[in-house]
XYZ file of C-alpha atoms in Angstrom:
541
model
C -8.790 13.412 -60.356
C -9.517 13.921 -56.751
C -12.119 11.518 -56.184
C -9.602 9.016 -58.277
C -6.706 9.446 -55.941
C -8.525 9.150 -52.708
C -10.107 5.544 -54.204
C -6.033 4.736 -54.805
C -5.664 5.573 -51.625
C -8.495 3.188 -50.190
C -7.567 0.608 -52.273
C -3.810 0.427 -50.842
C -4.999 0.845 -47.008
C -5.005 -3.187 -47.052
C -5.278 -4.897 -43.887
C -1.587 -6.416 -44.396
C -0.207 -2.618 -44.621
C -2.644 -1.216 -41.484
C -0.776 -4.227 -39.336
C 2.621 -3.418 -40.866
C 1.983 0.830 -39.998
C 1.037 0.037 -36.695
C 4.013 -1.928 -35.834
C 6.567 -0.225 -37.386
C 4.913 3.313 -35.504
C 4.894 1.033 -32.285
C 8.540 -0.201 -32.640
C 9.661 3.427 -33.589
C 7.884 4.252 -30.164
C 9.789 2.217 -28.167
C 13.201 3.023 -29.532
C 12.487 6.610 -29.797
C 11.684 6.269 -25.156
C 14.640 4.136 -25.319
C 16.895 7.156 -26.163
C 15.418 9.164 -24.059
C 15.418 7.435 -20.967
C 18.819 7.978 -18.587
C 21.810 5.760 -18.849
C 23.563 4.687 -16.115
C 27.735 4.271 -15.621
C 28.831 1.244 -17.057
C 30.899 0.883 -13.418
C 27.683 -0.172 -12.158
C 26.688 -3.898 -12.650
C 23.752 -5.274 -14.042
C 21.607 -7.707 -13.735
C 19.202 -9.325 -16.015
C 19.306 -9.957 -19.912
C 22.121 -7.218 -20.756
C 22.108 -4.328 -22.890
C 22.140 -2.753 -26.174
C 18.557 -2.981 -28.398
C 17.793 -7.100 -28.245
C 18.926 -7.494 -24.437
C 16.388 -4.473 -23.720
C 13.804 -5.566 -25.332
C 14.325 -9.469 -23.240
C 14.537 -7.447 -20.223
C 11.139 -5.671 -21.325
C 9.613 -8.823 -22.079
C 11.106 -10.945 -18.878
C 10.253 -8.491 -16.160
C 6.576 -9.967 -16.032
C 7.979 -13.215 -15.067
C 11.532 -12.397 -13.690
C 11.963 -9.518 -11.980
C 11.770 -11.134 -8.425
C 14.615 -13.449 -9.769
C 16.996 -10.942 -10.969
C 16.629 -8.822 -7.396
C 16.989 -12.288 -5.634
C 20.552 -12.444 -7.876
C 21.576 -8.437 -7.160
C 20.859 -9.103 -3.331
C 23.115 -11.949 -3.519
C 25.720 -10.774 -5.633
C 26.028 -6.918 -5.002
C 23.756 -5.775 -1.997
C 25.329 -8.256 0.507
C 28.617 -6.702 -0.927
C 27.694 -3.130 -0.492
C 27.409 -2.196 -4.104
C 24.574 -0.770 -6.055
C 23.319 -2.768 -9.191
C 20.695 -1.951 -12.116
C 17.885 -4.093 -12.862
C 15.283 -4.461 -15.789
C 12.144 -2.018 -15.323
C 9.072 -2.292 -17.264
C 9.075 -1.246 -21.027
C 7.427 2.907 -19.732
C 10.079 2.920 -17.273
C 13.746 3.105 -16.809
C 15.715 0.297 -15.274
C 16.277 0.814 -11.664
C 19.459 1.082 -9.237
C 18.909 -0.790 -6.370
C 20.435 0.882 -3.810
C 22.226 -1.414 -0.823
C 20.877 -1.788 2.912
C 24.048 0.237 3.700
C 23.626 3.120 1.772
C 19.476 3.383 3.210
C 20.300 6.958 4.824
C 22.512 8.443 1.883
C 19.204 8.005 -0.452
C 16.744 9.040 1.855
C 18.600 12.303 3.475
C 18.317 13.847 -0.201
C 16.309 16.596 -0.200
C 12.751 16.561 -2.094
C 13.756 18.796 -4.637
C 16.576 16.356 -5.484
C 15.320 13.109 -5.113
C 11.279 12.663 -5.127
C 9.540 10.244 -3.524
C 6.059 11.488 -5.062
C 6.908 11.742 -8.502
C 8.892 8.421 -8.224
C 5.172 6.935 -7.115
C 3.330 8.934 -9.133
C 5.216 7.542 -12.059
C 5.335 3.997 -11.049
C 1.316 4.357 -10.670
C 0.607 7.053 -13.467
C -1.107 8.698 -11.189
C -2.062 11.807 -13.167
C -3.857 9.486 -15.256
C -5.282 7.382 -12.627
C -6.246 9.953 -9.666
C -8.109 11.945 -12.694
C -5.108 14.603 -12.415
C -5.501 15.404 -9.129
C -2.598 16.010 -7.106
C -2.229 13.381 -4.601
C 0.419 15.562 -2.458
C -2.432 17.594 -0.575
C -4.685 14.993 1.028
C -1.538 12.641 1.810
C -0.156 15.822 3.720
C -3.146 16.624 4.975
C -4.172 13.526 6.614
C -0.809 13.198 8.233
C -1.767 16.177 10.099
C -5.108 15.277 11.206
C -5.220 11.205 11.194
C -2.880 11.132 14.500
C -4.228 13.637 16.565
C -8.200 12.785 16.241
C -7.455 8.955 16.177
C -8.044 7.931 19.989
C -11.400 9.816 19.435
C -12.124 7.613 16.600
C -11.406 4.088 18.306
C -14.707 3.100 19.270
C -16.578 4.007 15.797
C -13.708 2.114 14.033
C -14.238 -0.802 16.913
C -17.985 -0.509 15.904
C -17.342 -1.189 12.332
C -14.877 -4.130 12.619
C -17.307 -6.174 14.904
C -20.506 -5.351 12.414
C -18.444 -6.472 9.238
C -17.003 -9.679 10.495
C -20.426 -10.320 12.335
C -22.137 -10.040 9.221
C -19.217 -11.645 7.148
C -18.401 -14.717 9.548
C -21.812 -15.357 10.812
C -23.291 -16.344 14.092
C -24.267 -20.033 13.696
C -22.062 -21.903 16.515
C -23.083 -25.004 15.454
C -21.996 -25.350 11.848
C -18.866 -24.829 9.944
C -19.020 -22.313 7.301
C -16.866 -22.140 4.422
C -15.600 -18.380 3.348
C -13.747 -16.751 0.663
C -11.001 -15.242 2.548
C -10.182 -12.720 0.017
C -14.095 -11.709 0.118
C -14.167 -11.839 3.481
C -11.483 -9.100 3.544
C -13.229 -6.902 1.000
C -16.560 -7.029 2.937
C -14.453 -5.464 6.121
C -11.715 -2.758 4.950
C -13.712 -0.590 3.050
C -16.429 -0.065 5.400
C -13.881 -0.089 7.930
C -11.144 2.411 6.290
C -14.254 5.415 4.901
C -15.246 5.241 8.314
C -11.867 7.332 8.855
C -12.703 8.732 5.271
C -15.954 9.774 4.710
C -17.605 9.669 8.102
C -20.265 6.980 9.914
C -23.302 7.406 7.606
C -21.293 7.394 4.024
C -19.156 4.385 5.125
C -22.395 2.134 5.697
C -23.390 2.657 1.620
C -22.247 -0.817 -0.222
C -22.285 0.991 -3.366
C -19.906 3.495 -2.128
C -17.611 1.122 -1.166
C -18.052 -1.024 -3.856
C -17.271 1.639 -6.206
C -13.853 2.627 -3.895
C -12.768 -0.830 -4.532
C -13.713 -1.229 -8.020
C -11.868 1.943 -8.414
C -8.713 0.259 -6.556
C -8.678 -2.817 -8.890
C -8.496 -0.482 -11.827
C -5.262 1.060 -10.823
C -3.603 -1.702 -10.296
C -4.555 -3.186 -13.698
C -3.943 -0.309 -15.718
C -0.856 0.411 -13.626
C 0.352 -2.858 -15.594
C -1.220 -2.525 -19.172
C 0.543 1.437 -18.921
C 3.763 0.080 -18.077
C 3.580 -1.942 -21.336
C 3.498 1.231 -23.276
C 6.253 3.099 -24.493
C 5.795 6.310 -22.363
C 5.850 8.842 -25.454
C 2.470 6.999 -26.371
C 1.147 7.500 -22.786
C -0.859 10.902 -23.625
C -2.367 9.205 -26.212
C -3.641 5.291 -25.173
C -3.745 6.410 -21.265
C -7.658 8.593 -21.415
C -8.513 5.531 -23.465
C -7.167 2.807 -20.624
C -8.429 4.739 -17.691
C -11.700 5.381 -18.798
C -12.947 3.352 -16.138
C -11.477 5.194 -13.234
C -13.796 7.802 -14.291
C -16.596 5.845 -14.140
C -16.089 4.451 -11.023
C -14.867 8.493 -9.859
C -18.352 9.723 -11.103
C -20.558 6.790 -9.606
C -19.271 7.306 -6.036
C -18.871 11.272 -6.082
C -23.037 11.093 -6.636
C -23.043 9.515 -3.851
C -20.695 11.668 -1.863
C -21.252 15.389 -3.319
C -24.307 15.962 -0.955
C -22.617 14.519 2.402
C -19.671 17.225 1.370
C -22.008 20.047 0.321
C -23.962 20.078 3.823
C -20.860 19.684 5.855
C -19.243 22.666 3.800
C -22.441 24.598 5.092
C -22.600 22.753 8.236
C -19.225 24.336 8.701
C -19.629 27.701 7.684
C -22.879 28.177 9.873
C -20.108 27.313 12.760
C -17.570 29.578 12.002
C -20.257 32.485 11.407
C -21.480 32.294 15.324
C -24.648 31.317 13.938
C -26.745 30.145 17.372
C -28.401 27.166 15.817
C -24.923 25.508 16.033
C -23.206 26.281 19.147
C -23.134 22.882 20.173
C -22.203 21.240 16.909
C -18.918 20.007 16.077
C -18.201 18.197 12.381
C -17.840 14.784 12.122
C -14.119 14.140 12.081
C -12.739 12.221 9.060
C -11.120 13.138 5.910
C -13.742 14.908 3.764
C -13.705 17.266 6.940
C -9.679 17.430 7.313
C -10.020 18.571 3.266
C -12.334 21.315 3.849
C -10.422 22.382 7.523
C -7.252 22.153 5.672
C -7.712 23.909 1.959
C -9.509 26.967 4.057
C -6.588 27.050 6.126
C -4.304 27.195 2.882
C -6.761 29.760 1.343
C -6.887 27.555 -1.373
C -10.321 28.002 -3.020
C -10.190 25.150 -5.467
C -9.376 22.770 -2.576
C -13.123 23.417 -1.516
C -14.407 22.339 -4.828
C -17.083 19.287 -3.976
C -15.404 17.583 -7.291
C -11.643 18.137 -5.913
C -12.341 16.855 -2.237
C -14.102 13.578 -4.478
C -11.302 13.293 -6.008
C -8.804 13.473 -3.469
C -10.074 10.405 -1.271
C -9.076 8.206 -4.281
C -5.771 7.695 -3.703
C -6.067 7.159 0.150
C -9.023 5.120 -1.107
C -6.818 2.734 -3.560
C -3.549 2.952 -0.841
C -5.909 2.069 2.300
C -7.771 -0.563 1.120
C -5.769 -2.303 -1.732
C -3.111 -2.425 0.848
C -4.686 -3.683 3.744
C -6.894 -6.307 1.916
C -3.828 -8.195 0.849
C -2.330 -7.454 4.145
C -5.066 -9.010 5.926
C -5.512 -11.691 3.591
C -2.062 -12.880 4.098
C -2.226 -12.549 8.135
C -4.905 -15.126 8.203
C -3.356 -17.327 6.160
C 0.675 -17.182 7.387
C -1.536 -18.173 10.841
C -3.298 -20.799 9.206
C -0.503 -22.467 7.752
C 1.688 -21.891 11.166
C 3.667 -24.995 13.019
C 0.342 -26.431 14.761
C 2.242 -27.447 17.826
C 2.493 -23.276 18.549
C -1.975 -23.320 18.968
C -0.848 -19.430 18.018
C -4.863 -18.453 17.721
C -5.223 -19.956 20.965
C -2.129 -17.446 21.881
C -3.437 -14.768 20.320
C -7.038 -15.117 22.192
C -5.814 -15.645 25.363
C -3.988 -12.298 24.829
C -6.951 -10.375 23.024
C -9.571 -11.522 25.738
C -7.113 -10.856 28.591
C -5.987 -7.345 27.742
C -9.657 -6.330 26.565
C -11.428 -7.244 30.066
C -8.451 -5.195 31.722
C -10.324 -2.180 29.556
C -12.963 -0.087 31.386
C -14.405 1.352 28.945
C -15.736 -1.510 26.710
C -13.918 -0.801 23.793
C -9.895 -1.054 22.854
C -8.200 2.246 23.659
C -4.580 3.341 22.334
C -3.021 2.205 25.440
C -4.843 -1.417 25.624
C -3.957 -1.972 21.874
C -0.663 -0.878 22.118
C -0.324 -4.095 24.712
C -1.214 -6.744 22.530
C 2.190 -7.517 22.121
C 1.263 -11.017 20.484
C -1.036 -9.975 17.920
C 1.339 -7.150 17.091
C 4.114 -9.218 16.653
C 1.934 -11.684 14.137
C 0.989 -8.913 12.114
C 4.885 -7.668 11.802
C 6.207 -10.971 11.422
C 3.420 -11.827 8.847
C 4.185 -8.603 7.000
C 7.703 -8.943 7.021
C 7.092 -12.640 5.549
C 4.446 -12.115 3.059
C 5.557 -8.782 1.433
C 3.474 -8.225 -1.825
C 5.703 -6.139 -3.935
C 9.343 -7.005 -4.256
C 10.176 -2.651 -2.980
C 7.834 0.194 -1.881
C 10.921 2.242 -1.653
C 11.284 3.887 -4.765
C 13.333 7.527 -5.544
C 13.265 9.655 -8.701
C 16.144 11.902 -9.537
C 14.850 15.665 -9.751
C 18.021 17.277 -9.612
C 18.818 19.105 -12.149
C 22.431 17.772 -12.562
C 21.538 14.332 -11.484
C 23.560 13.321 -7.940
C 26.769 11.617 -7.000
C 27.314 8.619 -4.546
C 30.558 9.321 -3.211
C 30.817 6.026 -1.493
C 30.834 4.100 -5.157
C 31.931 6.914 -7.391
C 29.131 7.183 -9.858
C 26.960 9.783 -10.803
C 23.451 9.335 -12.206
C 21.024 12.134 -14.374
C 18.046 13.253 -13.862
C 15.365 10.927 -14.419
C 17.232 8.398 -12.702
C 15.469 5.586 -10.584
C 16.716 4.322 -7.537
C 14.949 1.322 -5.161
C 15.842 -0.101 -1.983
C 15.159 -4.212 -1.784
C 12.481 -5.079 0.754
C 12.077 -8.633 -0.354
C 16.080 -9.788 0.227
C 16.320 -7.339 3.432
C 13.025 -9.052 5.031
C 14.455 -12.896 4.011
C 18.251 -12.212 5.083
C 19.506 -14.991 7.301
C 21.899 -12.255 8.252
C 19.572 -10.361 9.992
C 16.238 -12.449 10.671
C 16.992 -15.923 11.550
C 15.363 -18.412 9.700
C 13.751 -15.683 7.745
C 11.782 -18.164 5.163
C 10.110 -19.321 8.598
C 6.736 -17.627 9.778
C 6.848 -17.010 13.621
C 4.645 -15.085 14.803
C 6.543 -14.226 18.269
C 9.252 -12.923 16.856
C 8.907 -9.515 17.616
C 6.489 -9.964 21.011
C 9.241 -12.366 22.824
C 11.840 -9.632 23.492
C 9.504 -7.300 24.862
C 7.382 -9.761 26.949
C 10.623 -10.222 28.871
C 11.352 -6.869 28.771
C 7.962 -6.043 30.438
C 7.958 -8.627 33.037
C 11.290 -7.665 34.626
C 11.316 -5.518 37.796
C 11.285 -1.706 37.126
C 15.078 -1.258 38.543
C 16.152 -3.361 36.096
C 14.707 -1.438 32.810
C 17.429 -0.015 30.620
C 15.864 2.876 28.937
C 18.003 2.966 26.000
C 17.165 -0.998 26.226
C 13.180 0.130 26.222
C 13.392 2.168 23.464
C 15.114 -0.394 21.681
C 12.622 -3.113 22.652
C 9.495 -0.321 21.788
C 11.213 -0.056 18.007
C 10.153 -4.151 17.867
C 6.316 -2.810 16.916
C 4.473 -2.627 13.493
C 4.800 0.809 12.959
C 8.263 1.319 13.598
C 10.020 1.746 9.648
C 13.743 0.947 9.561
C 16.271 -0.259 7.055
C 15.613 -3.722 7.927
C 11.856 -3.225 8.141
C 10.161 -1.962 5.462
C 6.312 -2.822 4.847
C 5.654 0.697 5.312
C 8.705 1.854 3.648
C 11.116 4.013 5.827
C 12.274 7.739 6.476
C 10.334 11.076 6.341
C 8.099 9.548 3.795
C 7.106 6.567 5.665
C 3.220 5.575 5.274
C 1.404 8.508 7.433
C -1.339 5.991 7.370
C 0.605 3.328 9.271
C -0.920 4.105 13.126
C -4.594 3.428 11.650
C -3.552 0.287 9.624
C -2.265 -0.982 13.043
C -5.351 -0.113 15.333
C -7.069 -1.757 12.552
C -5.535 -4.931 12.103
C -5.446 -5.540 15.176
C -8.446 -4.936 16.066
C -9.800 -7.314 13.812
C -7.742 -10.137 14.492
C -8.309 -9.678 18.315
C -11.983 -10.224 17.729
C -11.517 -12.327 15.014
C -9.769 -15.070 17.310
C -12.297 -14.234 20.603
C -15.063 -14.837 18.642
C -14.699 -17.564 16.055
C -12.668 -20.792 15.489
C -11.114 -21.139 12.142
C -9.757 -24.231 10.872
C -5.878 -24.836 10.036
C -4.888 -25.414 6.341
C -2.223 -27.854 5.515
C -0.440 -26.111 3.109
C -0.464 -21.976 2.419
C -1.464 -21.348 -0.692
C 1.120 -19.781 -3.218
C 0.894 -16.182 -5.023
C 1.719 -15.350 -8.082
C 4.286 -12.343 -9.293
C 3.802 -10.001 -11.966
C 6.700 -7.568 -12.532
C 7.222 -6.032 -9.043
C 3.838 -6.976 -7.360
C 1.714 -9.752 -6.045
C -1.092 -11.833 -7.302
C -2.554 -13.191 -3.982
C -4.181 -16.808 -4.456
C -7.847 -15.076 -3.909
C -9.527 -18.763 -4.379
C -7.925 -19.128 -0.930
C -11.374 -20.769 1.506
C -11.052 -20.874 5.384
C -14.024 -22.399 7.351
C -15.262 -20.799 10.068
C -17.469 -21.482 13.605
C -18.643 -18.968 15.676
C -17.657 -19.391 19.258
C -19.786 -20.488 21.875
């Protein structure tokens, strides 16, 4: 009787009814993290595809394609006017109020325990899934407090690097043109460049390190998508499956790593002991020793775990170099594509070569880099222009009771997601003229004239003013780096770094102008850079 039923059974598992169970289960998914997701005052308006079950699941479907649209048509519509609006999120997540330019300090004045900035990344990455559930919180916070103050000392290893990438990347035939993938190029320079700060001078110099850092980046960002397709009550179950890989990768480059960390762990408690042999000794300074300074400081044992300090370079890993790559990429090619009556790499050398023979020690210093004026204005200008996701401001509601904008009226539970628009606020006529034009001077023309008047006649209220023009400095009209107490810590190296390329990458080769900048592409809320993008290239003579 049994065996009779369980052949009935068999018998009606037909493909048809397998296909029918799965998307009735998957449907039933989605409507069951529809209910639970947070709804949002009807007084505020919407954008996209509308509401109720059908417009959801349009929105759901559109945002691959039209989410850049529909925050194009809030800026318009609502954020010039002051007023909050909702847009379509991806299927995982809820929609998001996008929060206007004028309302930039009532969102991020909120306490952390009311309105998150790390779970609202966290979720928007899936980051206990992707960083291997590690907590990302302790090396973020811990290489805020250690990048700034050891990052003069690490200037000329850094300055090392850059010229021994591109060297090796660009070539030193001055005869011949060469013909480069500019997004390869990129990858052959940041990573070696970035674990220098990371994981020290020896570790940095291993390709298959790095590779496996970047392979490890790419992953996140493509199962950051293929997650945000999922219903989020299905997440625990499809998620080990999807990042399967990031363990791979994790477990590939912590071979690598586990004895450099090991024998500075020693290294470092021979020191502290008094032992004699290492009187003289200091540790290397980059993150892997921050980790181990840092979790002894905290008394936190597990934070000295070989496995834990592996894990925790991945998401400076996949935030430094995914980042800066596309970053870079699009530098080079905003400059390529510039008005060719401006010669702006001839600008930009004359500047580079001029302020570096001014420096005695024969490498760039804080102060020296801090005058390239020019090349810092190209990088701002080409960051402000080429943004590669649509907002990197992003706030979850953690208050218990949700919170209340006073200004509008509404109130908003917990769970809530709130954005502020980088794309509109970096292309507003209203405050960057011609802001669908790339110039590169921008930013460096105010405080050229600034510098070159007498010293009598130097405002200082008018010099801090002009000093606020430069990369680093966040605001709620500048916002590569997003803005507030939660601003990139990161952002000082990124700068030293950039620029340092691009000075030497204009002293010491020629690179030929495109005629027309190649286009990205947009998926949801992030770029696709054109990485078929070639440049030719000629050593200098």
């Amino acid at each position: 009787m049994t065996a009779s039923l369980s052949l009935l059974l068999l018998e009606s598992l037909t493909a048809g009814r397998i296909a029918l169970a799965i998307l009735i289960f998957t449907v039933s998914s989605f409507i069951v993290d529809f209910t639970w997701k947070p709804r949002y005052p009807s007084s505020i308006p919407r954008v996209g595809f509308g509401g109720g079950i059908i417009g959801t699941f349009r929105n759901w479907i559109g945002y691959v394609t039209h989410f850049n649209a529909w925050v194009e048509e809030g800026y318009e519509k609502y954020t010039k006017n002051d007023r909050a609006y909702v847009v379509p999120s991806a299927p995982s997540r809820p929609q998001e109020i996008v929060v206007p330019r004028s309302q930039t300090s009532w969102l991020l004045e909120f306490p952390d325990r009311d309105v998150s900035s790390q779970e609202a990344h966290d979720d928007l990455l899936h980051g206990h899934f992707q960083f291997l559930k590690t907590n990302d919180h302790f090396p973020i916070t811990t290489l805020h407090k250690h990048l700034a103050r050891n990052l003069v000392g690490l200037l000329p290893g850094i300055q090392e690097d850059v010229h021994e990438c591109i060297d090796k990347t660009f070539g030193t035939d001055t005869e011949n043109w060469k013909t480069l993938n500019l997004w390869e190029a990129w990858l052959s320079i940041v990573p070696q460049v970035t674990n220098r700060v990371l994981v020290g001078k020896e570790t940095c110099h291993n390709k298959a390190f790095t590779d496996s850092q970047v392979a490890f980046a790419d992953t996140v960002v493509r199962n950051s998508f293929i997650l945000n397709m999922f219903p989020k009550i299905l997440h625990p179950v499809v998620a080990p499956f999807i990042v399967t890989p990031n363990w791979w990768h994790w477990r590939k480059s912590f071979r690598m790593v586990r004895p450099l960390i090991e024998q500075r762990q020693r290294d470092m408690a021979h020191k502290a002991a008094g032992h004699p042999d290492y009187d003289a000794w200091e540790p290397e300074e980059c993150l892997i020793t921050w980790l181990i300074r840092q979790a002894q400081a905290d008394g936190c044992a597990d934070g000295l775990d070989p496995a834990v300090i592996s894990k925790s370079l991945l998401p400076i890993e996949f935030a430094a170099i995914h980042t800066t790559v596309i970053t870079g990429h699009n530098l080079i090619l905003d400059l390529l594509s510039a008005d060719p009556k401006e010669n702006i790499m001839d600008v930009l050398k004359e500047e580079a070569s001029r302020v570096f023979s001014e420096e005695k020690t024969g490498y760039w210093t804080k102060t020296g880099l801090s005058r390239l004026h020019r090349v810092d204005s190209a990088i701002r200008e080409s960051m402000r222009f080429s943004h590669f996701a649509t907002a990197l401001t992003h706030r979850k509601v953690t208050a218990k009771d949700g919170i209340t904008n006073s200004k509008e009226g509404w109130h908003v539970p917990y769970g809530s997601y709130l954005m502020i628009d980088l794309a509109g606020t970096h292309h507003d006529p209203g405050i960057y003229p011609e802001p669908n034009k790339f110039d590169p001077l921008r930013f460096s023309r105010e405080r050229e004239e600034f510098e070159a008047r007498p010293q009598d006649q130097k405002d200082p209220e008018e010099a801090l003013r002009v000093k606020r023009l430069g990369m680093v400095t966040t605001s709620d009209t500048y916002l590569p780096f997003s803005h507030g107490r939660h601003a990139c810590p990161g952002r000082f190296f990124v700068a030293h770094e950039l620029k340092m390329i691009l000075a030497y990458l204009v002293q010491t080769y020629e690179i030929k102008p495109i005629a027309e900048r190649p286009k990205p592409i947009w998926i949801g809320q992030t770029i696709v850079p054109p990485i078929d993008a070639k440049i030719e290239v000629r050593r200098r003579k």
